[in-house]
PDB file of C-alpha atoms and ligand atoms in Angstrom:
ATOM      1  CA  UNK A 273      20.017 -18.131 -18.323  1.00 76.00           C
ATOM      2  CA  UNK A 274      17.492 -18.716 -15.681  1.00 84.00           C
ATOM      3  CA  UNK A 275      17.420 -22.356 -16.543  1.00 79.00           C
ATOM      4  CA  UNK A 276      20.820 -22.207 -15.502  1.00 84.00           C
ATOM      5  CA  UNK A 277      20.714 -21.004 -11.672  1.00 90.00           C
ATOM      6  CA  UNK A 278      18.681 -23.543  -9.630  1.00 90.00           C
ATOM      7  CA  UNK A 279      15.914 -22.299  -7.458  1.00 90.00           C
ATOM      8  CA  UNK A 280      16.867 -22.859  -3.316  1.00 88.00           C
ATOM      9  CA  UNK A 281      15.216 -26.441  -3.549  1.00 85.00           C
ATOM     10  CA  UNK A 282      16.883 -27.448  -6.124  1.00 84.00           C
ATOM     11  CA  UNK A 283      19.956 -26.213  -4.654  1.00 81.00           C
ATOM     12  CA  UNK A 284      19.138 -27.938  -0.854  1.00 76.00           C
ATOM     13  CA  UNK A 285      16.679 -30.812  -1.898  1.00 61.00           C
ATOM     14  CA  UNK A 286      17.690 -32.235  -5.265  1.00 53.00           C
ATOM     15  CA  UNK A 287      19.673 -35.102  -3.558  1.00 49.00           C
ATOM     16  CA  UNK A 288      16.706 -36.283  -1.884  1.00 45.00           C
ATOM     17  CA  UNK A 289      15.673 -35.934   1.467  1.00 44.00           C
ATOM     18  CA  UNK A 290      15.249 -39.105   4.200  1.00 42.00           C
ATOM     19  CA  UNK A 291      11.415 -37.965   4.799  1.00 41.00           C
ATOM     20  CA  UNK A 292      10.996 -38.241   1.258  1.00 36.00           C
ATOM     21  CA  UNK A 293       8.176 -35.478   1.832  1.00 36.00           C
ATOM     22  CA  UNK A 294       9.862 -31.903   0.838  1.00 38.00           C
ATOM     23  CA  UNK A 295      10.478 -32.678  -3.167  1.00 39.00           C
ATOM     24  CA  UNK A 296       6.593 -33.930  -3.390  1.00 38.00           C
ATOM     25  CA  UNK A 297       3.816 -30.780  -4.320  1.00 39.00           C
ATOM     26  CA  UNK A 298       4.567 -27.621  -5.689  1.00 48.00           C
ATOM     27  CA  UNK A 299       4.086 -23.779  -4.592  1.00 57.00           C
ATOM     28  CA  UNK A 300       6.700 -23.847  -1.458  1.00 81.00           C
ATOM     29  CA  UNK A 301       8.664 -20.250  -1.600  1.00 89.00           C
ATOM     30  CA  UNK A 302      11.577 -22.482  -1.837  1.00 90.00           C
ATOM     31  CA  UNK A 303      10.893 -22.919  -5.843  1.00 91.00           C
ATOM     32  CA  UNK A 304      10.250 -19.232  -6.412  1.00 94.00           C
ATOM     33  CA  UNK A 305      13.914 -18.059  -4.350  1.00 95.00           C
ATOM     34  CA  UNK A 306      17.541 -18.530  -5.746  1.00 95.00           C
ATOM     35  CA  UNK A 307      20.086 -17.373  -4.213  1.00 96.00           C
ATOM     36  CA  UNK A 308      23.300 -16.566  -6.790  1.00 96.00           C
ATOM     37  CA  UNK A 309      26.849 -15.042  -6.102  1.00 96.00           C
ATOM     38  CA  UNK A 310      28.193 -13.049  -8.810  1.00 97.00           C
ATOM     39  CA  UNK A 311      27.798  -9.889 -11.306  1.00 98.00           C
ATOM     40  CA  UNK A 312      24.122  -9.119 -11.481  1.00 98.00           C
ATOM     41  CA  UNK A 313      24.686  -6.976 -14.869  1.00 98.00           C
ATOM     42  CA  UNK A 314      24.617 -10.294 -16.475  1.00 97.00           C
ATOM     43  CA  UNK A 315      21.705 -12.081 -15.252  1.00 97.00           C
ATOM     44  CA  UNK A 316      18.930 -12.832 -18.115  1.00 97.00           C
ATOM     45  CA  UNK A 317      15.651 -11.623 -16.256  1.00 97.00           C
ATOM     46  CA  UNK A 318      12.865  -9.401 -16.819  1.00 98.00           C
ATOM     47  CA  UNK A 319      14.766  -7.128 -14.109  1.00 98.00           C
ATOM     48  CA  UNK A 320      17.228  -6.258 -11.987  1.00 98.00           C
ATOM     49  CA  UNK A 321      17.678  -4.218  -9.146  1.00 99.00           C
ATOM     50  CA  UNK A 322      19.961  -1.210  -8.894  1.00 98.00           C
ATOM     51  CA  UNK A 323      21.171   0.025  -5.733  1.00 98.00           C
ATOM     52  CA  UNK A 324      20.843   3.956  -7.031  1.00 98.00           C
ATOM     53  CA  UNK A 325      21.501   7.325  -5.552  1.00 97.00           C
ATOM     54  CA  UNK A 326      18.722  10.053  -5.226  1.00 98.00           C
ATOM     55  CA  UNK A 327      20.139  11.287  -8.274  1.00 98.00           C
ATOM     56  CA  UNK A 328      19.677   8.510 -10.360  1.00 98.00           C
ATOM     57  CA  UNK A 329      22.686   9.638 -12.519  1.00 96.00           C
ATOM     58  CA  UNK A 330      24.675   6.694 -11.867  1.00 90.00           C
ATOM     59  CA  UNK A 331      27.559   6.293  -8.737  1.00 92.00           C
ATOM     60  CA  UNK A 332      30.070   3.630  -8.130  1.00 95.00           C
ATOM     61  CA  UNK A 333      29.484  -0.119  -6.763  1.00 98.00           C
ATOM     62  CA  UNK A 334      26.517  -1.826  -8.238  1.00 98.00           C
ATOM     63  CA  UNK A 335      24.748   1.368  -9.998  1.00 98.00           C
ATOM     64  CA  UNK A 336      28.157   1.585 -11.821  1.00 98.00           C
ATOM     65  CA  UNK A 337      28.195  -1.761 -12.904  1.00 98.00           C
ATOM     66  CA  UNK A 338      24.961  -1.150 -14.080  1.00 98.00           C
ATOM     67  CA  UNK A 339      24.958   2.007 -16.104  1.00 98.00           C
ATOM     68  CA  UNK A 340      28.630   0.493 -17.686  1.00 98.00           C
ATOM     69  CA  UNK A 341      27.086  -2.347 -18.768  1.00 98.00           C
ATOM     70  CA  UNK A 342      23.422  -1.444 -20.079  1.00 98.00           C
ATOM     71  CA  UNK A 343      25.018   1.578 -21.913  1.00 98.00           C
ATOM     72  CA  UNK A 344      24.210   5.800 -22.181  1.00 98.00           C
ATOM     73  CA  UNK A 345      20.390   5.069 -23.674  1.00 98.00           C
ATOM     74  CA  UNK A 346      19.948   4.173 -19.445  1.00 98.00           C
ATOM     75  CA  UNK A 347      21.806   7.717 -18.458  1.00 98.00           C
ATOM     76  CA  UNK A 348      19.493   9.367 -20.691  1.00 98.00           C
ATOM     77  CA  UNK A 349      16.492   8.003 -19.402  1.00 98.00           C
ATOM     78  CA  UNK A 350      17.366   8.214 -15.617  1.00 98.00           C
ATOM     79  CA  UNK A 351      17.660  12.047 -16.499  1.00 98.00           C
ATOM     80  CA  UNK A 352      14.374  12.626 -17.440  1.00 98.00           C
ATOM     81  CA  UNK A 353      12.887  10.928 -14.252  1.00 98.00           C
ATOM     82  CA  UNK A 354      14.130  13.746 -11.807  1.00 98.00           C
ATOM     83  CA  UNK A 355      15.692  11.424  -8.784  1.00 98.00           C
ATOM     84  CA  UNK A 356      14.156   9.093  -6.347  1.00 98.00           C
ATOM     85  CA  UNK A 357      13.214   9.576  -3.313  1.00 98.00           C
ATOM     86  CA  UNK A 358      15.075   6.960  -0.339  1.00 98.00           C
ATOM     87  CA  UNK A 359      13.079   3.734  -0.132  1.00 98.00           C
ATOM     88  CA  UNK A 360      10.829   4.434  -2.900  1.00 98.00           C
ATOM     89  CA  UNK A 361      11.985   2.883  -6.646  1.00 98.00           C
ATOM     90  CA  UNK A 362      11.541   4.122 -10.255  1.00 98.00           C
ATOM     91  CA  UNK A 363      11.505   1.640 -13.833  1.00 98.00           C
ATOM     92  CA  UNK A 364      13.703   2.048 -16.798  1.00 98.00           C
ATOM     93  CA  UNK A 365      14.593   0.137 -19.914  1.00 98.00           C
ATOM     94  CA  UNK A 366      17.248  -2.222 -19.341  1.00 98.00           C
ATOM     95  CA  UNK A 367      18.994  -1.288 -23.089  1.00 98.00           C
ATOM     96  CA  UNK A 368      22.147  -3.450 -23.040  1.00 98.00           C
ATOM     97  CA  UNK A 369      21.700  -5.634 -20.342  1.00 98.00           C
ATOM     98  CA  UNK A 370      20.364  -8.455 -20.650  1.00 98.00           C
ATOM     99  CA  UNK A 371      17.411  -8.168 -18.599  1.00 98.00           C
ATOM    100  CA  UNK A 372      14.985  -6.287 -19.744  1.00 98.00           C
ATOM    101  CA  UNK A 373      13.899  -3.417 -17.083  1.00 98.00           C
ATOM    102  CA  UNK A 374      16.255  -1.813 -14.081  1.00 98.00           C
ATOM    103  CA  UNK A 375      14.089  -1.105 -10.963  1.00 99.00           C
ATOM    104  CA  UNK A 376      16.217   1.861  -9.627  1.00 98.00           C
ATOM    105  CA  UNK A 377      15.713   2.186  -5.880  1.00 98.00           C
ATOM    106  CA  UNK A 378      17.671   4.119  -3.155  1.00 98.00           C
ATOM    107  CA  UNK A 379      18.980   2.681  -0.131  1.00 98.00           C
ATOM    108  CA  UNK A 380      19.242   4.625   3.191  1.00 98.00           C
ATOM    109  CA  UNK A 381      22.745   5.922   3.971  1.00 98.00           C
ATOM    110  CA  UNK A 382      23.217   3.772   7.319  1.00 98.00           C
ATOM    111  CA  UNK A 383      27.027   4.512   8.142  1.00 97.00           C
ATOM    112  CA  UNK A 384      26.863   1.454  10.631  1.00 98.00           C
ATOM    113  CA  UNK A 385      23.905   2.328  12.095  1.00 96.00           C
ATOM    114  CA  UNK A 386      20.376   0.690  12.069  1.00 98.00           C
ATOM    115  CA  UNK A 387      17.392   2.760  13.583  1.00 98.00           C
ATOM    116  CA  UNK A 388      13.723   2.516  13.198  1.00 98.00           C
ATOM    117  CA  UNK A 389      14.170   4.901   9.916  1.00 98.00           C
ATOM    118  CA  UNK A 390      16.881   2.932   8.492  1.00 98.00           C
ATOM    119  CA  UNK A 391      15.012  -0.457   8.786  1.00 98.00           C
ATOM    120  CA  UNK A 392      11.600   1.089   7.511  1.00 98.00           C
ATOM    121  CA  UNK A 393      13.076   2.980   4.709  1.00 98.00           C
ATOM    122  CA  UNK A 394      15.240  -0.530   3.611  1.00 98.00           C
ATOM    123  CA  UNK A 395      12.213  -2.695   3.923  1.00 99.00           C
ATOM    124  CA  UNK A 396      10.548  -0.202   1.892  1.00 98.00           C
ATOM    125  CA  UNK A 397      12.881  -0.509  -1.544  1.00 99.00           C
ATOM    126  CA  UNK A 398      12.214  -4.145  -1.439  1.00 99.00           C
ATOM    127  CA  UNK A 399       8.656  -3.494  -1.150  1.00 98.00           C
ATOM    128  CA  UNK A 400       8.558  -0.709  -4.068  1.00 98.00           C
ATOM    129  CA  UNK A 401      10.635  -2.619  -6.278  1.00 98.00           C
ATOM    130  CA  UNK A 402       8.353  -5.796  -5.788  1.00 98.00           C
ATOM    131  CA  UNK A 403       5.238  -3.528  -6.151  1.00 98.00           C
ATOM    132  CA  UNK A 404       6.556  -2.732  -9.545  1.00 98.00           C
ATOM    133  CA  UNK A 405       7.581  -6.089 -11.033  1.00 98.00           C
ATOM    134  CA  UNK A 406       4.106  -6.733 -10.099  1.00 98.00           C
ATOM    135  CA  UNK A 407       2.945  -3.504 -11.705  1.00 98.00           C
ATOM    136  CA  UNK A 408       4.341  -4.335 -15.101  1.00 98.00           C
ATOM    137  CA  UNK A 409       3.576  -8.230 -15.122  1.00 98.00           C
ATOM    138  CA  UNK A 410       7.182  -8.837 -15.087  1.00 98.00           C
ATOM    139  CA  UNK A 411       7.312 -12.687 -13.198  1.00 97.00           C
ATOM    140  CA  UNK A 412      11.951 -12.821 -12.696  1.00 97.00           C
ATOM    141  CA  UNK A 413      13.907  -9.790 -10.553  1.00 98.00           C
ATOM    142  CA  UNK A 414      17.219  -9.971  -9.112  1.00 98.00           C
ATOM    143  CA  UNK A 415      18.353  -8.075  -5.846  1.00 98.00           C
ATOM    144  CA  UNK A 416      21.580  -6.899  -4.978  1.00 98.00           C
ATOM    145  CA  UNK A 417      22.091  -6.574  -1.363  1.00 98.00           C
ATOM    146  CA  UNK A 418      20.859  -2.897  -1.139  1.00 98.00           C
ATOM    147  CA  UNK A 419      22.563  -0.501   0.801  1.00 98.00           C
ATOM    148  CA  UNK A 420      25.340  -2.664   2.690  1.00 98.00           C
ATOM    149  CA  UNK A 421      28.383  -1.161  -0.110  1.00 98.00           C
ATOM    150  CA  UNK A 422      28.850   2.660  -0.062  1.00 97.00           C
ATOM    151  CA  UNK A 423      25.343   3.144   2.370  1.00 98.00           C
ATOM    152  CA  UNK A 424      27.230   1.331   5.137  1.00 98.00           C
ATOM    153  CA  UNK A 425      23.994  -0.831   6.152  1.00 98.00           C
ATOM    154  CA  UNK A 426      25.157  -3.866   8.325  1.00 98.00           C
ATOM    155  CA  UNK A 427      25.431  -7.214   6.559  1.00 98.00           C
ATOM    156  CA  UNK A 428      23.567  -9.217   8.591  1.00 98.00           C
ATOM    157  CA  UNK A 429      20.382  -6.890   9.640  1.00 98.00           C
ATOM    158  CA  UNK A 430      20.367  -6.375   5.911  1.00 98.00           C
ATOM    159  CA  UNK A 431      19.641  -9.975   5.055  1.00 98.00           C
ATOM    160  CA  UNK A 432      17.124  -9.825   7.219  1.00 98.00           C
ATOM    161  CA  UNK A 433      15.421  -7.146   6.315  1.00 98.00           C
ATOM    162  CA  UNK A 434      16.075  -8.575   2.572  1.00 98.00           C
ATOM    163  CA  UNK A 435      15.301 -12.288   3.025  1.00 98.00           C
ATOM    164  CA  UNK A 436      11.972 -11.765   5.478  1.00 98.00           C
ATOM    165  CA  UNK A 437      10.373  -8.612   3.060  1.00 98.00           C
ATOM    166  CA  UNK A 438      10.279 -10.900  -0.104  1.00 98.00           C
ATOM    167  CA  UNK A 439       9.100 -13.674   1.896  1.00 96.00           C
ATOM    168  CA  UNK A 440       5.810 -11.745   3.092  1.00 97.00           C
ATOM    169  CA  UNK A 441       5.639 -10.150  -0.411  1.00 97.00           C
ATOM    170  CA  UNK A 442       5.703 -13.532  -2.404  1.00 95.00           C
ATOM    171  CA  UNK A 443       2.958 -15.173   0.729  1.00 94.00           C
ATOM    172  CA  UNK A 444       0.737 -12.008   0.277  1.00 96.00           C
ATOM    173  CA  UNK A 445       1.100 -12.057  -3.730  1.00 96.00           C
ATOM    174  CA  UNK A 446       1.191 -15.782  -4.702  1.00 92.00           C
ATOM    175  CA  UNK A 447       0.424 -15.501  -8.295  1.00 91.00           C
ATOM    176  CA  UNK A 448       2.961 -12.783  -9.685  1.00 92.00           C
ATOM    177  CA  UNK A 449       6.558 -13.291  -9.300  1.00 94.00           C
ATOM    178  CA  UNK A 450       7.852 -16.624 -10.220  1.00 94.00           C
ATOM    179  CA  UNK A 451      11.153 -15.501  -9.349  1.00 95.00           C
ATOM    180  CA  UNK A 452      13.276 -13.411  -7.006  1.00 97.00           C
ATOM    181  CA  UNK A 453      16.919 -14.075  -7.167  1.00 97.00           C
ATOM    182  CA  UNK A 454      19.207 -12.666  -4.428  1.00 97.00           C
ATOM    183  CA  UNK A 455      22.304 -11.680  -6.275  1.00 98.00           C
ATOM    184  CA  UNK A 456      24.929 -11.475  -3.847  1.00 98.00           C
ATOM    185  CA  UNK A 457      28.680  -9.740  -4.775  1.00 98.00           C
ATOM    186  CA  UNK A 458      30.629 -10.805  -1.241  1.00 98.00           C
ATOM    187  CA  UNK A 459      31.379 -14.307   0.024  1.00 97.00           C
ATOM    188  CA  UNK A 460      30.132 -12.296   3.634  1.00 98.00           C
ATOM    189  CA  UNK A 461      26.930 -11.999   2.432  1.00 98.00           C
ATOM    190  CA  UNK A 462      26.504 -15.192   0.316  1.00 97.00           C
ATOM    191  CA  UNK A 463      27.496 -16.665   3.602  1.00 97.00           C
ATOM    192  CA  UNK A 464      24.761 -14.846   5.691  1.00 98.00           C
ATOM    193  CA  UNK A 465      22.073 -15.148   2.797  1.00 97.00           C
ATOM    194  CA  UNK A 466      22.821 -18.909   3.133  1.00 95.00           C
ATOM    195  CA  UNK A 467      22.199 -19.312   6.069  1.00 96.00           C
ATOM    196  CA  UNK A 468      19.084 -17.663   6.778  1.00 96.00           C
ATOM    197  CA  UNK A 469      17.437 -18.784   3.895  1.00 94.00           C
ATOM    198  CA  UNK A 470      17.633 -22.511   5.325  1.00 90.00           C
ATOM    199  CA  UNK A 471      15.386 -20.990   7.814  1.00 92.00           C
ATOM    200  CA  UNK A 472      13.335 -18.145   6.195  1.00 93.00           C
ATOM    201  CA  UNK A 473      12.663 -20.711   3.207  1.00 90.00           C
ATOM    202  CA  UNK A 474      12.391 -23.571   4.544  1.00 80.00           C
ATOM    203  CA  UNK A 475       8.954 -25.215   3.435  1.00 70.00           C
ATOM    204  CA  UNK A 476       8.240 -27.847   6.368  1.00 53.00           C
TER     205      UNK A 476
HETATM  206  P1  LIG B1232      24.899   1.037  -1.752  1.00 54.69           P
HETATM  207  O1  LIG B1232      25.326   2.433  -2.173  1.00 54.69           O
HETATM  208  O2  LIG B1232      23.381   0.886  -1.773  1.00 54.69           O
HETATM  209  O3  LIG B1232      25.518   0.596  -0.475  1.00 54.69           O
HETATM  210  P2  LIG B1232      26.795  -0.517  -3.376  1.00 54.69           P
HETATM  211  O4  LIG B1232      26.739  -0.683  -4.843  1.00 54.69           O
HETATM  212  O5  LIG B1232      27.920   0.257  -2.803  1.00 54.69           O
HETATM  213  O6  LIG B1232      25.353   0.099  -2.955  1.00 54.69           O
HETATM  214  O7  LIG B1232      26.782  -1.937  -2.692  1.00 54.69           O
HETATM  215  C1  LIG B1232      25.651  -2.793  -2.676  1.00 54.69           C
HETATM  216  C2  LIG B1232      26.098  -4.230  -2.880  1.00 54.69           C
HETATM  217  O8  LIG B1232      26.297  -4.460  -4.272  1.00 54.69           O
HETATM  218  C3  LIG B1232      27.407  -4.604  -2.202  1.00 54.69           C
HETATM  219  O9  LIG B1232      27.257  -5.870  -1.614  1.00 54.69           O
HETATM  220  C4  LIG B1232      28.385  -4.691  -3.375  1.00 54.69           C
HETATM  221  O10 LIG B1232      29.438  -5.599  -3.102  1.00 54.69           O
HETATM  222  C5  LIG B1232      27.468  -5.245  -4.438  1.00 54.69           C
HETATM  223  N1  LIG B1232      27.907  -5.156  -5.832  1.00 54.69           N
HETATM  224  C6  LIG B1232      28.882  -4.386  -6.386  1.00 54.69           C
HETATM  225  N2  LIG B1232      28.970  -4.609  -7.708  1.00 54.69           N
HETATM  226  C7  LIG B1232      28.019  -5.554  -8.000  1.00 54.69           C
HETATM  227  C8  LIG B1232      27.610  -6.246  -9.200  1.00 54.69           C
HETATM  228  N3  LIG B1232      28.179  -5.993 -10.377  1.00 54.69           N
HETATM  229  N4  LIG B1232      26.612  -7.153  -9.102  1.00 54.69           N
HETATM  230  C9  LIG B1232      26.006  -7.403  -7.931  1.00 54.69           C
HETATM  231  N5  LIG B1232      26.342  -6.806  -6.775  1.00 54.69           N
HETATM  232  C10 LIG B1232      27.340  -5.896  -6.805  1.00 54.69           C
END
């Protein structure tokens, strides 16, 4: 299925460009970002992203999505790994889905507002998660757009935050991930994500 959702260059750049230069060489962080609007419970990777609790024991939004859809085997597992802490992320089986590990990481509860702690602890899940695709040689992860449902973390700040943290990640850790999709649920935040990523990814 990943054949099947274009990276951002192929999505900005594939009609040509007038300076003929951007389709030429290979390696830009344009090829390794997508950017895809839909249900991320059905997205063929190696993983995806939930947007957990501390519990772990499944909620509503995404993380019920998720436990729905990769079936009780996940439930079972997320018992015996005792909660997560905010901004840090743990690795289960993906059973059902059809990707094959869910990075479980917990957002910080921002009720509308962003502080020093909220931005650290939001950069920090995208960090963690990363740090463990990298861990288990996985190269494809999807993100939902952590903590801006239920958690009340601003849309826009959040894209930031998002956007610019896997950008540094992928520049400080070229050979890993071949892959980091941005799996947004809204038309707000497709609309945001779109945006900034014609700047944040933009290779010239
Ligand atoms: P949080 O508790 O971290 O705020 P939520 O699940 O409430 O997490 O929301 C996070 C984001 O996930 C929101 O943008 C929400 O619209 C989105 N979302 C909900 N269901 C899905 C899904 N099936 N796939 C991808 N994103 C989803």
């Amino acid at each position: 299925s990943l054949d099947k959702i274009p990276t951002w260059r192929e999505d900005n750049y594939s009609d040509g460009r007038e300076d003929g230069n951007v389709l030429t060489g290979t390696g830009g962080l344009s090829e390794k970002v997508s950017l895809y609007k839909g249900d991320i419970t059905v997205l063929e990777l190696d993983a995806i992203v939930n947007a957990a609790n501390s519990s772990l024991l499944g909620g509503g939004g995404v993380d019920g999505c998720i436990h729905k859809a990769a079936g009780s085997c996940l439930y079972d597992e997320c018992q015996t790994l005792n909660g997560c802490e905010t901004g840090k992320a743990k690795i289960t089986c993906g059973y059902d889905l059809p990707a094959r590990f869910v990075i479980h990481t917990v957002g910080p509860v921002a009720r509308g507002h962003v502080g020093p702690t909220e931005t650290n602890d939001l950069t920090s899940c995208y960090q963690n998660s990363l740090r463990l695709v990298k861990e288990y040689g996985l190269s494809t992860v999807a993100f939902p757009c952590i903590s801006t449902g239920i958690y009340g973390f601003p849309n826009e700040p959040a894209g930031d935050i998002a956007l610019n943290t896997v950008k540094s990640w992928i520049e400080e850790n070229p050979n890993t991930i071949t892959r980091v999709i941005f799996c947004v649920f809204l038309e707000t935040d497709f609309n945001i994500y779109k945006k900034k990523m014609s700047i944040i990814f933009e290779d010239n």
